[in-house]
Amino acid sequence: MPAIDPRTPTSGFENSPNYRKLEKGEEPRRGDVVVQGSGPPSGHAGIVTGQKDGKGRLTAYSNGSHGNKVIPFGKGVGGLANVDPVFYRRQVPRT
């Protein structure tokens, strides 16, 4: 059975065979990956919680070097690159 590499770096989701970018009109859901920025020093990735903060921004479990915590993602969020986030969904390998 094929294996899914669990150690995809922030900059690796775009070209990973284990994830696909969500199409326009697809809504992110709990468990999807969110990436904002393309890599160090400004790239961040997280796992979508399925919830929003008080300002209506999607939240995700950040998996950065500062530890895991729930943070909002979205253009204009302080501490993140000022770009729109990109969402990816894990793909199930087929044999």
Tab-separated table of C-alpha atoms in Angstrom:
chain	number	residue	atom	x	y	z
A	1	MET	CA	0.000	0.000	0.000
A	2	PRO	CA	1.400	3.466	-0.827
A	3	ALA	CA	2.423	5.669	2.072
A	4	ILE	CA	1.569	9.310	2.650
A	5	ASP	CA	4.542	11.349	3.787
A	6	PRO	CA	3.400	13.027	7.009
A	7	ARG	CA	6.270	15.527	6.998
A	8	THR	CA	5.321	17.887	4.193
A	9	PRO	CA	7.031	21.274	4.753
A	10	THR	CA	5.065	24.520	4.394
A	11	SER	CA	6.527	25.103	0.941
A	12	GLY	CA	5.860	21.499	-0.148
A	13	PHE	CA	2.053	21.303	-0.243
A	14	GLU	CA	1.744	22.896	-3.691
A	15	ASN	CA	3.657	20.078	-5.388
A	16	SER	CA	2.825	17.207	-3.048
A	17	PRO	CA	1.062	14.212	-4.636
A	18	ASN	CA	-0.641	13.680	-1.267
A	19	TYR	CA	-2.561	16.988	-1.275
A	20	ARG	CA	-4.625	18.889	-3.802
A	21	LYS	CA	-5.370	22.604	-3.848
A	22	LEU	CA	-9.040	23.380	-3.244
A	23	GLU	CA	-10.876	24.532	-6.347
A	24	LYS	CA	-12.623	27.889	-6.533
A	25	GLY	CA	-15.981	27.515	-4.793
A	26	GLU	CA	-14.848	24.650	-2.542
A	27	GLU	CA	-15.117	25.562	1.118
A	28	PRO	CA	-12.314	24.628	3.495
A	29	ARG	CA	-13.397	22.134	6.142
A	30	ARG	CA	-12.002	20.760	9.366
A	31	GLY	CA	-8.777	18.863	8.711
A	32	ASP	CA	-7.798	20.723	5.534
A	33	VAL	CA	-4.375	22.354	5.415
A	34	VAL	CA	-4.069	26.133	5.158
A	35	VAL	CA	-0.848	27.745	3.918
A	36	GLN	CA	-0.242	31.473	4.037
A	37	GLY	CA	2.982	32.708	2.483
A	38	SER	CA	5.447	30.554	0.620
A	39	GLY	CA	8.105	29.818	3.187
A	40	PRO	CA	10.551	31.232	5.711
A	41	PRO	CA	10.475	33.715	7.165
A	42	SER	CA	6.820	34.455	6.397
A	43	GLY	CA	5.267	31.100	5.487
A	44	HIS	CA	2.856	29.479	7.916
A	45	ALA	CA	0.781	26.325	7.708
A	46	GLY	CA	-1.937	24.914	9.900
A	47	ILE	CA	-4.769	22.419	10.120
A	48	VAL	CA	-8.215	24.022	9.748
A	49	THR	CA	-10.372	23.701	12.889
A	50	GLY	CA	-13.666	24.271	11.080
A	51	GLN	CA	-14.354	27.296	13.286
A	52	LYS	CA	-13.989	31.052	12.912
A	53	ASP	CA	-12.770	33.682	15.325
A	54	GLY	CA	-14.778	36.701	16.477
A	55	LYS	CA	-13.836	38.565	13.277
A	56	GLY	CA	-15.084	35.776	10.996
A	57	ARG	CA	-11.629	34.476	10.045
A	58	LEU	CA	-10.999	30.746	9.740
A	59	THR	CA	-8.875	29.368	12.537
A	60	ALA	CA	-6.308	26.604	12.329
A	61	TYR	CA	-3.900	24.737	14.546
A	62	SER	CA	-0.607	26.380	13.656
A	63	ASN	CA	2.235	23.891	13.401
A	64	GLY	CA	5.077	26.362	13.429
A	65	SER	CA	8.289	26.439	15.396
A	66	HIS	CA	6.578	28.484	18.118
A	67	GLY	CA	4.441	25.515	19.122
A	68	ASN	CA	0.940	24.403	18.322
A	69	LYS	CA	-1.835	26.875	19.009
A	70	VAL	CA	-5.058	27.941	17.338
A	71	ILE	CA	-4.628	31.140	15.326
A	72	PRO	CA	-6.674	32.928	12.654
A	73	PHE	CA	-5.550	32.769	9.036
A	74	GLY	CA	-6.399	35.324	6.347
A	75	LYS	CA	-5.067	38.312	4.482
A	76	GLY	CA	-4.222	41.091	6.915
A	77	VAL	CA	-3.719	38.876	9.980
A	78	GLY	CA	-0.787	40.231	11.973
A	79	GLY	CA	2.299	38.032	11.978
A	80	LEU	CA	1.368	36.293	8.709
A	81	ALA	CA	2.289	37.192	5.139
A	82	ASN	CA	-0.212	39.743	3.776
A	83	VAL	CA	-1.519	37.369	1.092
A	84	ASP	CA	-4.623	35.237	0.731
A	85	PRO	CA	-4.290	31.787	2.279
A	86	VAL	CA	-4.302	28.677	0.087
A	87	PHE	CA	-6.143	25.536	1.172
A	88	TYR	CA	-5.211	21.924	0.468
A	89	ARG	CA	-7.042	18.648	1.048
A	90	ARG	CA	-5.330	15.348	1.813
A	91	GLN	CA	-5.716	12.729	-0.906
A	92	VAL	CA	-6.140	9.018	-0.297
A	93	PRO	CA	-3.620	7.012	-2.296
A	94	ARG	CA	-5.007	4.346	-4.604
A	95	THR	CA	-3.320	1.037	-5.202
